[in-house]
CSV table of C-alpha atoms and ligand atoms in Angstrom, one decimal:
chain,number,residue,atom,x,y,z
A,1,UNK,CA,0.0,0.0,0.0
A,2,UNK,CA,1.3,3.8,-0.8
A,3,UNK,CA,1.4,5.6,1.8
A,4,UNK,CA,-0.9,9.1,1.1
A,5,UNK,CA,1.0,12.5,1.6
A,6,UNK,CA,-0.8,15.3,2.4
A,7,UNK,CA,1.0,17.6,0.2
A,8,UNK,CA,-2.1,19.4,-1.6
A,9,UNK,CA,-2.5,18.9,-5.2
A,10,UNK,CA,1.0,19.8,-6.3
A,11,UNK,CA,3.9,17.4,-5.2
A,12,UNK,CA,6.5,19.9,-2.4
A,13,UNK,CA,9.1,18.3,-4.0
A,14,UNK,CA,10.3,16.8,-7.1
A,15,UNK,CA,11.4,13.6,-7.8
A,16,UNK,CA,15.6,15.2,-8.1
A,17,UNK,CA,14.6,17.3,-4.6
A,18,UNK,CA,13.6,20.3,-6.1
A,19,UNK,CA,11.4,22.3,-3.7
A,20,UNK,CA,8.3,24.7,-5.4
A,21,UNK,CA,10.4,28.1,-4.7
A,22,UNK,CA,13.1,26.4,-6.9
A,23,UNK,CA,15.3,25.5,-3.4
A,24,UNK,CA,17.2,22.3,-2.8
A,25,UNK,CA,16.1,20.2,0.4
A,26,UNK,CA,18.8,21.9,2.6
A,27,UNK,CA,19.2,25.5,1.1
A,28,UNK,CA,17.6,28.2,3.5
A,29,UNK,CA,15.6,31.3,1.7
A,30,UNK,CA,17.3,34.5,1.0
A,31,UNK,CA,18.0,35.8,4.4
A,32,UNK,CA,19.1,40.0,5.4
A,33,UNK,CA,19.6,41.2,8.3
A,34,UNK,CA,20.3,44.7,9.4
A,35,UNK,CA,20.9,46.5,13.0
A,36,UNK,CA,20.4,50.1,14.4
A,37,UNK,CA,17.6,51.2,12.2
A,38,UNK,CA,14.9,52.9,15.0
A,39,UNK,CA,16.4,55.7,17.2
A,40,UNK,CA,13.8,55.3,20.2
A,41,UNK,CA,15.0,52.5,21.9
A,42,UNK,CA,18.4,50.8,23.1
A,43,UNK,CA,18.9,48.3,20.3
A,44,UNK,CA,17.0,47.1,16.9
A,45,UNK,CA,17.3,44.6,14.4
A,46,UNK,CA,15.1,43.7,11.0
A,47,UNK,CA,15.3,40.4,9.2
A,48,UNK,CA,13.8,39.3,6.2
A,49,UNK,CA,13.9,35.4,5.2
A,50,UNK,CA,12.2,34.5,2.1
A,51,UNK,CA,9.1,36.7,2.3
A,52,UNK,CA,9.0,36.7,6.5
A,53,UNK,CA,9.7,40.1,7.4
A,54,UNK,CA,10.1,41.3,11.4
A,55,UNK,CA,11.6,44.2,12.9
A,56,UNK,CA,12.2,43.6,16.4
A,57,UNK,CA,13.5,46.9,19.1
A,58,UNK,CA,14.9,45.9,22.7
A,59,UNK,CA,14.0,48.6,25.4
A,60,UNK,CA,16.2,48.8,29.0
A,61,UNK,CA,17.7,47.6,31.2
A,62,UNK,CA,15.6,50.6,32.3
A,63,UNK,CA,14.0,50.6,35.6
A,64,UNK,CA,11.6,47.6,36.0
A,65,UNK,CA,7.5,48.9,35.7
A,66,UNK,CA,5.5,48.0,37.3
A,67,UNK,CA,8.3,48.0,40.1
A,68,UNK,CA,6.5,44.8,41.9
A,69,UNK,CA,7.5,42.7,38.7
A,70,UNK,CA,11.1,43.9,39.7
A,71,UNK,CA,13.7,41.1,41.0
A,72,UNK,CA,16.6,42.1,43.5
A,73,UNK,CA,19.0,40.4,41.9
A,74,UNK,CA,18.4,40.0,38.2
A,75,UNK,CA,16.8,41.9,35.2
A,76,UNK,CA,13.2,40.5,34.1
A,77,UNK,CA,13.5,39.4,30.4
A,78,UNK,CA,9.9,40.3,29.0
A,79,UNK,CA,9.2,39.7,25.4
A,80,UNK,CA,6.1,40.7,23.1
A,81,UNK,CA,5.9,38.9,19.5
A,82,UNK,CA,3.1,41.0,17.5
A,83,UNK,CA,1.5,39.9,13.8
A,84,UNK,CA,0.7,43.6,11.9
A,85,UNK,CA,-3.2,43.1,11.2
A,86,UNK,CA,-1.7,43.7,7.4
A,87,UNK,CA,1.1,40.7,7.7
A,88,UNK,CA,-0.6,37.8,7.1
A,89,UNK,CA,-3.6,37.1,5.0
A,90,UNK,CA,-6.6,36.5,7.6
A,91,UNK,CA,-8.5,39.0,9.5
A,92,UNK,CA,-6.5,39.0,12.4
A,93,UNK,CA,-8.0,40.8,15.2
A,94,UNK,CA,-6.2,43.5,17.6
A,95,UNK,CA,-6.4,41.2,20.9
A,96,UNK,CA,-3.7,39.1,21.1
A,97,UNK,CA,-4.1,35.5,19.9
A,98,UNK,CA,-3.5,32.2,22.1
A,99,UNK,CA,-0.6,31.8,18.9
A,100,UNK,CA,0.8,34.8,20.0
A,101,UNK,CA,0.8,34.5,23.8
A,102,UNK,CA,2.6,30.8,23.1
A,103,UNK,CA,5.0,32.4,21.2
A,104,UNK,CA,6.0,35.5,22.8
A,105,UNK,CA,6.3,32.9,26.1
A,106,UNK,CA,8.6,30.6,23.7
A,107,UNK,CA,10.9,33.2,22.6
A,108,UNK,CA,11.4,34.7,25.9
A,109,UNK,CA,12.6,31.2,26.9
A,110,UNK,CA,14.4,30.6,24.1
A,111,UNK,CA,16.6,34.2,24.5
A,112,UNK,CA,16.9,33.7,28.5
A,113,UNK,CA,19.7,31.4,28.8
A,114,UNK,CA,22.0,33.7,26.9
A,115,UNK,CA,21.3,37.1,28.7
A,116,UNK,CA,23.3,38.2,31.7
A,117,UNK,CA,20.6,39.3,33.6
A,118,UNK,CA,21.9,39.3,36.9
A,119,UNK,CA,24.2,41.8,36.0
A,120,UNK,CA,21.1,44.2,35.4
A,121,UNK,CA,19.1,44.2,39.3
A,122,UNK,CA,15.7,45.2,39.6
A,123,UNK,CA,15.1,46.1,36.2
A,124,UNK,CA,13.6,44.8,32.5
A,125,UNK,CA,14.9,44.3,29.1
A,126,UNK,CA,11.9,44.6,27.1
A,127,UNK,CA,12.2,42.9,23.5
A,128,UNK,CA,9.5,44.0,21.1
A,129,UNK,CA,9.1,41.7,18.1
A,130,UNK,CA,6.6,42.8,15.0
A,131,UNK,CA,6.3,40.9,12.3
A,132,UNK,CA,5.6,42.6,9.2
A,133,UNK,CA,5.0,40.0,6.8
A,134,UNK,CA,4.4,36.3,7.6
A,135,UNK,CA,5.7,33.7,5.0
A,136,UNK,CA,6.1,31.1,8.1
A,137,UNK,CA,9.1,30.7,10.7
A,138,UNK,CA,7.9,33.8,11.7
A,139,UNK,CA,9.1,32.6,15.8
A,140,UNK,CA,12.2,31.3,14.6
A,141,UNK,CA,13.5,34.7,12.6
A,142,UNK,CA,11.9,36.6,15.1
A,143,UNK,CA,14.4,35.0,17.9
A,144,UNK,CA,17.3,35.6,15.5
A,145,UNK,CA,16.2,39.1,15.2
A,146,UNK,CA,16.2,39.5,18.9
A,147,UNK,CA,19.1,38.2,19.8
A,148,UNK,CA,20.9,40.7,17.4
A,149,UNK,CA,18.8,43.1,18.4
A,150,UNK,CA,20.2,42.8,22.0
A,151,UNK,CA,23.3,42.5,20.8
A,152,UNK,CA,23.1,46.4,19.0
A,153,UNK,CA,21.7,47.2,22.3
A,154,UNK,CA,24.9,46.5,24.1
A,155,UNK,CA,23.2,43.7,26.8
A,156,UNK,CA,25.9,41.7,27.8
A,157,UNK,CA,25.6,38.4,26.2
A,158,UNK,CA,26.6,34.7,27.3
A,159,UNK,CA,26.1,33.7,23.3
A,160,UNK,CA,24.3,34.7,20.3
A,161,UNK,CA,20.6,32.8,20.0
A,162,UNK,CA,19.3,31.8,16.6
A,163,UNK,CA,16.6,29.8,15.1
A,164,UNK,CA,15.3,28.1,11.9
A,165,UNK,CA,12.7,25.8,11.2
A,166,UNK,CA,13.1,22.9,9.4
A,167,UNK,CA,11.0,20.3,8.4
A,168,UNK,CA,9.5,16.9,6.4
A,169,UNK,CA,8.3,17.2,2.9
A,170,UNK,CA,7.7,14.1,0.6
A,171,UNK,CA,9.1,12.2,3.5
A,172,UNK,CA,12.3,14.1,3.5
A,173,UNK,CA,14.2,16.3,6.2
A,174,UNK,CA,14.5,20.0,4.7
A,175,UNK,CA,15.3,23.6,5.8
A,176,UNK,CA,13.4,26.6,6.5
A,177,UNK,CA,9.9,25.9,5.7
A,178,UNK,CA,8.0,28.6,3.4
A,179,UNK,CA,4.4,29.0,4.6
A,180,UNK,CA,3.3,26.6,1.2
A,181,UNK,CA,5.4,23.7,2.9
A,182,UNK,CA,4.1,24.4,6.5
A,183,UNK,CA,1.1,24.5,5.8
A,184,UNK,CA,1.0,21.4,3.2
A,185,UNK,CA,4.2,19.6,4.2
A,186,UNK,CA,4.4,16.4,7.3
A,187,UNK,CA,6.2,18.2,9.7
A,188,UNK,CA,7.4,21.5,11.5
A,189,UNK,CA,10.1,21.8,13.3
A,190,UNK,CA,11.5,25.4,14.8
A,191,UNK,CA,14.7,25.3,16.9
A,192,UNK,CA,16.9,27.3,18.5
A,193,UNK,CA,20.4,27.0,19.6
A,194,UNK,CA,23.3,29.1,21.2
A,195,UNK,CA,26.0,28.4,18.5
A,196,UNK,CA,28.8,28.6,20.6
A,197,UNK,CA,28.1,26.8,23.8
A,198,UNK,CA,26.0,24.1,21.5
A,199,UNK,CA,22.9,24.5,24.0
A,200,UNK,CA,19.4,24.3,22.0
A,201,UNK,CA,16.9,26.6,23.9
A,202,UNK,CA,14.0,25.8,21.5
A,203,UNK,CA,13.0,23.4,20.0
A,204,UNK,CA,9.1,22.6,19.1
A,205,UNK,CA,7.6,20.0,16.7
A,206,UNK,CA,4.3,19.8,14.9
A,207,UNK,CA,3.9,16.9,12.9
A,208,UNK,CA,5.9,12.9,12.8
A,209,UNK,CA,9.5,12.5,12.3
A,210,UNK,CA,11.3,8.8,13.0
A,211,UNK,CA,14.2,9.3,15.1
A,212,UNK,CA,16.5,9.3,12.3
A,213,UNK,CA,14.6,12.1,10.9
A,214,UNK,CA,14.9,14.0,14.2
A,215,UNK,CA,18.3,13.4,14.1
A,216,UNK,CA,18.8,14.6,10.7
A,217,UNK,CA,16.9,17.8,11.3
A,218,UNK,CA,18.3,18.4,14.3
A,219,UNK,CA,22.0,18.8,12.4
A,220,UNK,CA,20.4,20.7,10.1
A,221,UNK,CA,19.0,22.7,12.2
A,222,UNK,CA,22.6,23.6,13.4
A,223,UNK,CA,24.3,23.9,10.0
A,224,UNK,CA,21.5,26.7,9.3
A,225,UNK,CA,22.1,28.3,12.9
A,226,UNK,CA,25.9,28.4,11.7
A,227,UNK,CA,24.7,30.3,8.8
A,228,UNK,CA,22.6,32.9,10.7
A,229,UNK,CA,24.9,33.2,13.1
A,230,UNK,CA,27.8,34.3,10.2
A,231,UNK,CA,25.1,37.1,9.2
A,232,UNK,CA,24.4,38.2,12.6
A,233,UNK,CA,28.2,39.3,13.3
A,234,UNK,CA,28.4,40.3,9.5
A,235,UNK,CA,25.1,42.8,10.7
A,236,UNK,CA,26.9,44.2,13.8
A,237,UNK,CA,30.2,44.3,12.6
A,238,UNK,CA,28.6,46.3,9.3
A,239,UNK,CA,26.6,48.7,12.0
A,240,UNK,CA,30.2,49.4,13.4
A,241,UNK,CA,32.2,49.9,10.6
A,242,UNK,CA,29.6,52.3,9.2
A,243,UNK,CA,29.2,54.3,12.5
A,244,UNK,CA,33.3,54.4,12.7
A,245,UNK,CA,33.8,55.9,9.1
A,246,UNK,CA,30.7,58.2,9.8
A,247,UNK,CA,32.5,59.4,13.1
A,248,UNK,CA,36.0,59.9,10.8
A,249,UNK,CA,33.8,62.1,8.6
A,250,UNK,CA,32.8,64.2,11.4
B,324,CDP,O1,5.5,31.6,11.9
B,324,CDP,P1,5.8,30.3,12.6
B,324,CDP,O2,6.1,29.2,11.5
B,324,CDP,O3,6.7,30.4,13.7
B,324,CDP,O4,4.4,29.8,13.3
B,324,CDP,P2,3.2,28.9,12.8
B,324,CDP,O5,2.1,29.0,13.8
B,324,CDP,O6,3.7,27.5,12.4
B,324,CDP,O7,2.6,29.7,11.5
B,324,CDP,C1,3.1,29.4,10.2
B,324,CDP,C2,2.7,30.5,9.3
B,324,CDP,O8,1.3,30.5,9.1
B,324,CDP,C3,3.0,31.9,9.7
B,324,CDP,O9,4.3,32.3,9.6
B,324,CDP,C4,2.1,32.7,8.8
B,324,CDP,O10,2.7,32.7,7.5
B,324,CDP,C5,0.9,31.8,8.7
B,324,CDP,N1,-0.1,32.3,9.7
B,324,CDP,C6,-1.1,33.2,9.2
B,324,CDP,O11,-1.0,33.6,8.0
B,324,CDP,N2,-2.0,33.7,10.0
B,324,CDP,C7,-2.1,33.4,11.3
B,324,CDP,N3,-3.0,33.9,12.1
B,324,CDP,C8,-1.1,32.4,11.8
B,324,CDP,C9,-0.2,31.9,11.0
């Protein structure tokens, strides 16, 4: 018996591995990353991969409001992620969604581990995190995004954080899932690692995978955090050598 694949009407993949958008099974979209862009807060960062678009901006450590939320020893980490009503294609209404309060809570735990916090008491390091467009991995780009954005903000840092998503299409293990292939495809997979201390702080999963399959994505997963990583420093080390020349200038 053939086993059916819920894959829509089109086949996600074809039979030499090539994906709708034209990518192989491990290639991730086109991904750019930029820091420093909003003057109103300590630190930002933007991020498009594929057609996923989030700006995120990191507010504090600033004194902790309201101050019974404030810790004696540590900064609180608080994050909000936040879907525009124009970035996807539903109605979305204003109140937050029970998608949104599960993913601001997943991001905040995914960033905590590599904040110094207790070098900040008794106040918060607010992390705000819009996307602008959803093409799916929206949580996964968004925790890249942060983490660069508190970077640019100058929070002392244990390691970078970044995320992608991989996932199963056609019964195979591939990278950064468009919204087509999440929707359509057998499996969803975000994670998120610290690339230097090799410590996953996410990692969710929506759909089957064997255990070889887990496997398999799971060193994907770090072969594409290696990549986002390289842009990350590539986006703060650009941000600096652009403010140093502009300072020259002066
Ligand atoms: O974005 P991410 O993959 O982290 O989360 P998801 O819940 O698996 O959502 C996958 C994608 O579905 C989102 O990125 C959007 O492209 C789309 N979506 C949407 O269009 N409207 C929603 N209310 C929720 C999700």
């Amino acid at each position: 018996m053939v086993e059916a694949v819920d894959s829509g009407s089109k086949p996600l993949l074809s039979p030499d591995g090539i994906r709708t958008d034209g990518r192989k099974i491990d290639e991730m979209r086109k991904v750019k990353m930029e820091v420093g862009l909003l003057k109103n807060c300590s630190g930002s960062a933007y991020i498009e991969q594929g057609k996923t678009k989030i700006i995120v901006a990191v507010h504090g450590p600033r004194e902790a409001h309201p101050k019974h939320l404030a810790q004696p020893g540590r900064a609180i980490l608080r994050t909000r992620y936040h879907m525009a009503p124009f970035s996807t294609s539903d109605r979305k209404s204003p109140a937050p969604s029970r998608r949104e309060i599960e993913i601001t809570k997943v991001i905040r735990e995914a960033l905590e581990p590599a904040v110094m916090l207790d070098e900040f008491p008794k106040t918060s390091i607010d992390v705000f995190i819009e996307v602008l467009q959803a093409d799916a991995g929206t949580r996964s780009a968004g925790i890249t995004a942060a983490a660069l954005a508190l970077a640019e903000a100058g929070i002392p840092m244990r390691d970078m954080v970044a995320a992608v998503a991989v996932g199963k299409l056609e019964g195979r293990v591939v990278m950064d899932l468009n919204e087509e292939e999440d929707e359509h495809g057998q499996a969803d997979m975000p994670v998120a690692m610290m690339p230097n201390v090799n410590r996953i702080t996410l990692l969710q999963l929506n759909g089957r995978l064997t255990r070889a399959e887990l496997e398999e994505g799971l060193s994907m997963a770090r072969r594409g955090v290696d990549q986002l990583y390289e842009m990350q420093k590539q986006a703060l080390r650009e941000k600096y050598t652009s403010s140093e020349s502009a300072q020259e200038e002066d």
